Short mmCIF file of C-alpha atoms in Angstrom, two decimals:
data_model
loop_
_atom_site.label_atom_id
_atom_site.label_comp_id
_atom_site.label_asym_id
_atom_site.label_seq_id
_atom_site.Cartn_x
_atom_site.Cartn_y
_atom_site.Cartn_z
CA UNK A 408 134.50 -55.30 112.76
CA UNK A 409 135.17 -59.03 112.70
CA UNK A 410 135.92 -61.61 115.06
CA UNK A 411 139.30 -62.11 114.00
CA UNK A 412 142.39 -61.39 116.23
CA UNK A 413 143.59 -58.46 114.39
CA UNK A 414 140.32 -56.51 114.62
CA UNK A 415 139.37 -53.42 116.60
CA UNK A 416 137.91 -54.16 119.69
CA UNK A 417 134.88 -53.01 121.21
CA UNK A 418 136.91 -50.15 122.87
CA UNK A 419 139.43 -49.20 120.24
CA UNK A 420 136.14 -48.69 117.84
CA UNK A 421 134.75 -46.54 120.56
CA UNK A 422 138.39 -44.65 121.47
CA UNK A 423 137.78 -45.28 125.11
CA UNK A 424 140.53 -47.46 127.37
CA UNK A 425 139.12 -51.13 128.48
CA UNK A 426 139.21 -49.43 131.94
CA UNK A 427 136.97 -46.70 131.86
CA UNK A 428 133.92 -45.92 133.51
CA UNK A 429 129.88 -47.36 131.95
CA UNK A 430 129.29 -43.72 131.85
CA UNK A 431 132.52 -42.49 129.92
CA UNK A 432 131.77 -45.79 127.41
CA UNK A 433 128.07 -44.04 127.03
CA UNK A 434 129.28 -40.80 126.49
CA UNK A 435 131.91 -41.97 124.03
CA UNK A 436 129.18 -43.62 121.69
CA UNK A 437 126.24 -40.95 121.77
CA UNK A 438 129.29 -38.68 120.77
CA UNK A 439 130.29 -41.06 117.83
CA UNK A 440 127.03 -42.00 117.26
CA UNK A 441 126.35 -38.77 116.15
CA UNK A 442 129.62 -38.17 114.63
CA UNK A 443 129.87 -41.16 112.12
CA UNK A 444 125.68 -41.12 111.09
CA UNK A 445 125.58 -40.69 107.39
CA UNK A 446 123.04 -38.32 107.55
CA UNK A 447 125.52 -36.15 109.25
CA UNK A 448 128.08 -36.94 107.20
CA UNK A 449 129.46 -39.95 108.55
CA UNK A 450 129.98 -43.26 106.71
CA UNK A 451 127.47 -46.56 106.61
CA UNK A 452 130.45 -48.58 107.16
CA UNK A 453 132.10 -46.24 110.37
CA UNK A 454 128.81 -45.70 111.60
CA UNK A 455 127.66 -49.80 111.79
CA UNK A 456 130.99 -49.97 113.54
CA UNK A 457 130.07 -48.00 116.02
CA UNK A 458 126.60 -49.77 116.59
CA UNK A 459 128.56 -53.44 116.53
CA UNK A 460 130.83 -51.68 119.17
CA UNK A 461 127.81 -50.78 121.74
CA UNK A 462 126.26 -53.98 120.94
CA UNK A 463 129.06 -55.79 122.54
CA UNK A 464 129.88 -53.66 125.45
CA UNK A 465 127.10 -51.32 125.72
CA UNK A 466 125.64 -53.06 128.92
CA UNK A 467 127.54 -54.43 131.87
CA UNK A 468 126.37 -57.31 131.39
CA UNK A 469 127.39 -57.38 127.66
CA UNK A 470 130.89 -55.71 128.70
CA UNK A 471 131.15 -58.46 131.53
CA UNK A 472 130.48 -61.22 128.99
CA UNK A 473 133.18 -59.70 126.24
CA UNK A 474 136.15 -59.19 128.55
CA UNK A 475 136.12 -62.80 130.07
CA UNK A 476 136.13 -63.82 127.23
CA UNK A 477 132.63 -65.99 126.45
CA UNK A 478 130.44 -63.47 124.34
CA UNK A 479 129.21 -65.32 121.30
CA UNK A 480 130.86 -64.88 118.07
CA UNK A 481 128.67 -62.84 115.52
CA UNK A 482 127.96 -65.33 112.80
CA UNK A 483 129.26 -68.49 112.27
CA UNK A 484 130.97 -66.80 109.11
CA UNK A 485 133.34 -65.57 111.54
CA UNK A 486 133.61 -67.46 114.11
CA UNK A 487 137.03 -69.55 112.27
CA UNK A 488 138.99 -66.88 115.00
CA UNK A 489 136.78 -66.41 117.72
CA UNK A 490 136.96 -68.06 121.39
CA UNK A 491 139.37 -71.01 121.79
CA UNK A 492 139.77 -71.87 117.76
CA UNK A 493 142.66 -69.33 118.15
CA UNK A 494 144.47 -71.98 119.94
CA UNK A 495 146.78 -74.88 117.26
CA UNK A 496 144.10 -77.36 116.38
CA UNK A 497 145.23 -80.92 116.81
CA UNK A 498 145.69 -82.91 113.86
CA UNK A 499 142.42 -84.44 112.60
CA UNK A 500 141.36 -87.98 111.95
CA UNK A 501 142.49 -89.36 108.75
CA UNK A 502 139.67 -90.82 106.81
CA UNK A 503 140.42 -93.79 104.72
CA UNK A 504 138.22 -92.88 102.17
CA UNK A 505 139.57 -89.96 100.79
CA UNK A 506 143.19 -89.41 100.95
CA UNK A 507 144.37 -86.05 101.74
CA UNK A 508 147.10 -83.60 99.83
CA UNK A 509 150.79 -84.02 99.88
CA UNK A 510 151.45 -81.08 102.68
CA UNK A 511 155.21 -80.10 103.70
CA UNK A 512 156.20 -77.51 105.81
CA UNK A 513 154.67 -75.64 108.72
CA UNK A 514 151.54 -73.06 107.84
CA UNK A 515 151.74 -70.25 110.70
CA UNK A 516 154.88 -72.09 112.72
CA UNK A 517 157.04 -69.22 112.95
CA UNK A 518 154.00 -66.57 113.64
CA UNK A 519 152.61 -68.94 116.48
CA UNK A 520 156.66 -68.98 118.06
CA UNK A 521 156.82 -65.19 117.49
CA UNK A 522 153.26 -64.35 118.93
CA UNK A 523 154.21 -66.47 122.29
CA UNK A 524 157.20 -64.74 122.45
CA UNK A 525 155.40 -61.52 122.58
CA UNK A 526 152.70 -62.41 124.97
CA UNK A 527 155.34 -63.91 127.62
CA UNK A 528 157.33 -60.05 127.02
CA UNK A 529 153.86 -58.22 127.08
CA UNK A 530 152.34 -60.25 130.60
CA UNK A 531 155.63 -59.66 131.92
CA UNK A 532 158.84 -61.95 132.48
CA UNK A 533 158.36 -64.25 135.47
CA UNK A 534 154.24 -64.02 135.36
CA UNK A 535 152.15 -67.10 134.56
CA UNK A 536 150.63 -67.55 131.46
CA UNK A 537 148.46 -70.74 132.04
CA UNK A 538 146.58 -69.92 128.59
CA UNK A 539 148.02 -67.55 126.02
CA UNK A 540 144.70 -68.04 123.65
CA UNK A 541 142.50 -66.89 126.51
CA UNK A 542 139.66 -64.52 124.75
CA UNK A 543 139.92 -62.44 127.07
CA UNK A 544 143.84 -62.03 127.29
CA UNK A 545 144.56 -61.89 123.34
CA UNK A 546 141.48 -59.34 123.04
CA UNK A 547 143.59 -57.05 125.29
CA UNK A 548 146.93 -57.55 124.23
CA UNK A 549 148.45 -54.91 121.55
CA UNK A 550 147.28 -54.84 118.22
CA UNK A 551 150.55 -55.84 116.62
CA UNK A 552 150.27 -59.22 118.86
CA UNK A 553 146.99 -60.30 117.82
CA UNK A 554 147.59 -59.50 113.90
CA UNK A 555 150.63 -62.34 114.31
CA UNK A 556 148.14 -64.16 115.57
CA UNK A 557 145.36 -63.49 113.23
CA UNK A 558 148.17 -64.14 110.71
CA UNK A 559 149.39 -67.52 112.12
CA UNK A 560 145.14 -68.64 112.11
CA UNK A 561 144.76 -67.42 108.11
CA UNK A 562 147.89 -69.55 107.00
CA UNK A 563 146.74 -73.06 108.79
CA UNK A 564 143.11 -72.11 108.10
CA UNK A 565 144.40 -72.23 103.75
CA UNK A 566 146.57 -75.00 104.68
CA UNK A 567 143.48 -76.96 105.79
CA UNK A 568 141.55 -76.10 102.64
CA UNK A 569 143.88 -77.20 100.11
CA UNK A 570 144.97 -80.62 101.95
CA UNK A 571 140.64 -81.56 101.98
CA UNK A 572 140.71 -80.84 98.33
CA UNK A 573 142.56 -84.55 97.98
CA UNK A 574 145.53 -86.30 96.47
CA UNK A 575 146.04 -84.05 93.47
CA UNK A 576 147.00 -81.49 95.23
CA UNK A 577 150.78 -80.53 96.87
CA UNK A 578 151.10 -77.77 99.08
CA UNK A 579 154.23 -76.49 100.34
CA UNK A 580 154.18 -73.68 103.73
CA UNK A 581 156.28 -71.12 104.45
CA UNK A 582 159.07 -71.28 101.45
CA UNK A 583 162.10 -69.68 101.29
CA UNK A 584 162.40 -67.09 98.70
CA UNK A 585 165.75 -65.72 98.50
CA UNK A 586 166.22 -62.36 99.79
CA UNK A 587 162.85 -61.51 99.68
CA UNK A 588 159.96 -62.73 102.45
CA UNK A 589 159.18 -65.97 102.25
CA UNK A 590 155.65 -67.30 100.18
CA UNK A 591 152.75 -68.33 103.11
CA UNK A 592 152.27 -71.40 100.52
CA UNK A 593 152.97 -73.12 96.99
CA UNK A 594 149.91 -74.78 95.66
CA UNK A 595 150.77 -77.30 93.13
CA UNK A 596 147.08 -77.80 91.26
CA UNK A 597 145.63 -79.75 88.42
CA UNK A 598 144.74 -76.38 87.07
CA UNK A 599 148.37 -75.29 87.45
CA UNK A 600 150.70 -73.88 90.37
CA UNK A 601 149.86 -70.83 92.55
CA UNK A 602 151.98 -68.87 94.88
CA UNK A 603 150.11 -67.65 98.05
CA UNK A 604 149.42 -65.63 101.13
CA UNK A 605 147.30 -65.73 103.63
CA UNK A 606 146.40 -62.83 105.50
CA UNK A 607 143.74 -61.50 107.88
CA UNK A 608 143.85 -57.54 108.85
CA UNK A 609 140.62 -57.51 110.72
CA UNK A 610 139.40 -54.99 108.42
CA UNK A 611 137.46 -54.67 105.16
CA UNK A 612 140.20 -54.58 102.40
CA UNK A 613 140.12 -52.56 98.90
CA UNK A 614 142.09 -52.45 95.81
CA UNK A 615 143.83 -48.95 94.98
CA UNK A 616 145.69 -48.75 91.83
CA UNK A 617 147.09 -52.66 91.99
CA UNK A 618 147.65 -52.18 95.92
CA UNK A 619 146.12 -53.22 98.77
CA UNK A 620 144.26 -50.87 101.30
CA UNK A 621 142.78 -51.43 104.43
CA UNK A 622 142.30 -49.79 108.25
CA UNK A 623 145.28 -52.31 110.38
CA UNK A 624 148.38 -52.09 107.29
CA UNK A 625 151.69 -51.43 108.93
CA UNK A 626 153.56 -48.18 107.61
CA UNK A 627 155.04 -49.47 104.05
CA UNK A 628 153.85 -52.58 103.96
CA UNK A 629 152.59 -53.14 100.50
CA UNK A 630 151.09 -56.76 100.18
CA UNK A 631 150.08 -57.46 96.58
CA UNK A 632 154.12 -56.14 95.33
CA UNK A 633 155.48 -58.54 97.88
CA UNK A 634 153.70 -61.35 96.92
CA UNK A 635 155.01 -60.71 93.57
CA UNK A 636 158.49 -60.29 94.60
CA UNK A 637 158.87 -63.24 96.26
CA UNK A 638 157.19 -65.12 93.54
CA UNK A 639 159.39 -64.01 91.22
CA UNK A 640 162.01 -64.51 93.20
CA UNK A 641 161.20 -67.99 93.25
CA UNK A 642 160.16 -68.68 89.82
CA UNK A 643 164.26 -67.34 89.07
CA UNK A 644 165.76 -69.45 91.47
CA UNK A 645 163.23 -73.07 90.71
CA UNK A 646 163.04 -71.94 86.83
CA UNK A 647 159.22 -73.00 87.24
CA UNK A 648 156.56 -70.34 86.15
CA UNK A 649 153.53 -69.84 88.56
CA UNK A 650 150.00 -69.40 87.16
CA UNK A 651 148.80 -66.84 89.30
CA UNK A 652 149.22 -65.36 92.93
CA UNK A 653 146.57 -65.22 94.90
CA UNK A 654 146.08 -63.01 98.42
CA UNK A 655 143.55 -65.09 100.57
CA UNK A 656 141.89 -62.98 102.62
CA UNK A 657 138.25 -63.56 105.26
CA UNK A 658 135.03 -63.64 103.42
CA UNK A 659 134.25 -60.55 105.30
CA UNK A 660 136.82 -58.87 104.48
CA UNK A 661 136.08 -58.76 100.29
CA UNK A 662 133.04 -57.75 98.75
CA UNK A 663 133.61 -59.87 95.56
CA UNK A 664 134.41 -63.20 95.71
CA UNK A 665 137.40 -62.65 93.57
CA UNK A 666 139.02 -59.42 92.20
CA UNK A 667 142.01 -58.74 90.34
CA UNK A 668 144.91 -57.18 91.50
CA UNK A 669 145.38 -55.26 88.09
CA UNK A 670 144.25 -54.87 84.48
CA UNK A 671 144.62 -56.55 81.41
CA UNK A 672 145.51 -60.51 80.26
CA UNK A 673 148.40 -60.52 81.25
CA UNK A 674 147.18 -59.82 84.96
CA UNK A 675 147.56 -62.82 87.28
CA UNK A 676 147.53 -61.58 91.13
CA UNK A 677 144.10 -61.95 92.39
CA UNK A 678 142.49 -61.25 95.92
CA UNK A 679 140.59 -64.76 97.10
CA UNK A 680 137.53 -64.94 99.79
CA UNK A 681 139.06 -67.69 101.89
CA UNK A 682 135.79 -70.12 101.53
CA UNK A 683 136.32 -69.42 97.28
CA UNK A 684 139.59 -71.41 97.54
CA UNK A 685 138.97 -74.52 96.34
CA UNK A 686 136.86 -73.06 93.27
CA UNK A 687 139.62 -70.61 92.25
CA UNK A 688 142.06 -73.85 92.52
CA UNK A 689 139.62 -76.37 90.67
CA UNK A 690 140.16 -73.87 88.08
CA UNK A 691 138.28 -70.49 88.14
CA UNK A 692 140.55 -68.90 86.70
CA UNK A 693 141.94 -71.08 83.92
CA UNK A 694 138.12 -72.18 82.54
CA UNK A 695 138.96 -75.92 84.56
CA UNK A 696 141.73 -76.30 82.30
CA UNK A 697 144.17 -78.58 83.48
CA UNK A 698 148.11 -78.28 82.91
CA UNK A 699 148.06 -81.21 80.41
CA UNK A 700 150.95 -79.66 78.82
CA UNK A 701 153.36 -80.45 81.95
CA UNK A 702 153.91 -83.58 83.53
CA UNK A 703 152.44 -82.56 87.13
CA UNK A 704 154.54 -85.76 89.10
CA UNK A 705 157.70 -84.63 87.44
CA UNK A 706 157.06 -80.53 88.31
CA UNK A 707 156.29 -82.09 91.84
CA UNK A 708 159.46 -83.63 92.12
CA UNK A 709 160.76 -80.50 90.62
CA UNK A 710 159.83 -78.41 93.08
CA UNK A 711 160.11 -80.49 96.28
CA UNK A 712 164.13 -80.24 95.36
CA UNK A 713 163.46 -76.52 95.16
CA UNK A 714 162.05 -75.77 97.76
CA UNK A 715 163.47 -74.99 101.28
CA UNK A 716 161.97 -73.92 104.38
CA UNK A 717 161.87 -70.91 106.40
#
């Protein structure tokens, strides 16, 4: 259980509603306590869920802390969605001394339109909503609200990491692909060009014969095959290959730092930690090789009449 938007809370680990009782909450752990313990053959990972979950809200003072909103984040690893950073970021300072990436579009602009627009419906038409990234508000909204959310934080958190890499870099947000869902982001690299998504499930995620699974997917949705539809829907329509496709996902969230999404050389969808970015893009995966064979300012100018926007 993470900090991010889209994770379980406290009381959907525990099965209990927000509103019940210190004693019902106590009940509900000793009960799934004993339930998830490996030696009683639970699971390690269920079972420190369960712990994190009483940690939180296992006192009323701890409970008190958690629903307004002002418990601590975990570990700083995970705090990039916690508290107030759920909230747009303003536009940094500019330092002189090292120019940033090209960066066109808008990373997480139509999830941060679509997850007000949810949060007005779910408070209720006609009811103020002084702060929509209030802790405590988003932590008790629906799950399918706070994974938009969680979604819109993952794209402008990649966004951010690719513009500090610096001048030879181009990244392009929230592309157009045709019929098929649009690409999160277009890297254009020394190393080559990558087609990208950014996602954040609030949950550990696995590979399972080339697909992705993990605890908060939506019925059918099938992330690593629709990253390479829309790639490939791209590459037909631009007539510019990509050298891999990459799912970004929270460090947390991947117990290798980079996996592959299938077998074999001719593989080239990988699953990123977000913080191993900038090392898969420096060239991780091509040896450092740069694409000396193509003139990077003319594919630039390639693609920037290419693309188009969602």
């Amino acid at each position: 259980m993470s900090d991010s938007p889209a994770a379980a809370t406290p009381y959907e680990v525990l099965g209990v509603d927000a509103s019940s009782s210190q004693d019902d909450l106590r009940k509900a752990y000793r009960r799934l306590a004993r339930e998830t313990h490996p030696d009683l053959g639970g699971t390690p990972e269920r079972f420190r869920q369960v712990q994190i979950a009483w940690e939180r809200i296992g006192t009323p003072e701890d409970r008190a802390r958690y629903d307004s909103g002002t418990a601590r984040p975990r570990s700083s690893a995970s705090s990039e969605g916690s508290g107030h950073t759920w909230a747009p970021r303003p536009p940094r300072p500019r330092a002189e001394s090292k120019p940033r990436a090209r960066a066109f579009g808008h990373p997480g602009g139509q999830e941060r339109v679509r997850f007000l627009e949810l949060m007005r419906e779910w408070v209720g038409r006609g009811e103020p909503l002084d702060d929509p990234y209030d802790p405590a508000l988003v932590r008790s909204a629906p799950s399918e609200i706070r994974r938009i959310l969680a979604k819109a934080v993952a794209e402008e958190t990649t966004a951010t990491a690719v513009v500090d890499l610096g001048i030879a870099y181009t990244i392009w947000s929230n592309v157009a692909c045709g019929r098929e869902p649009e690409l999160d982001h277009i890297v254009l690299a020394p190393t080559g060009l990558y087609a990208i998504n950014s996602e954040d499930w609030g949950s550990s995620v696995r590979l399972v014969k080339g697909e992705i699974e993990t605890a908060n997917l939506v019925a059918g949705e099938q992330p690593v095959r629709t990253l390479t539809r829309s790639a490939r829907a791209f590459e037909k329509s631009s007539r510019v290959p990509f050298t891999a496709q990459l799912i970004v996902v929270p460090d947390e969230a991947l117990d290798d730092p980079i996996e592959p999404a299938g077998k074999g050389r001719r593989n080239s969808t990988f699953l990123v930690r977000r913080s191993v970015l900038p090392h898969v893009l420096r060239g991780a995966l091509t040896g450092g090789e740069s694409t000396d064979r193509v003139d990077v300012f003319e594919l630039r100018d390639r693609l920037q009449q290419a693309v188009r926007f969602v």
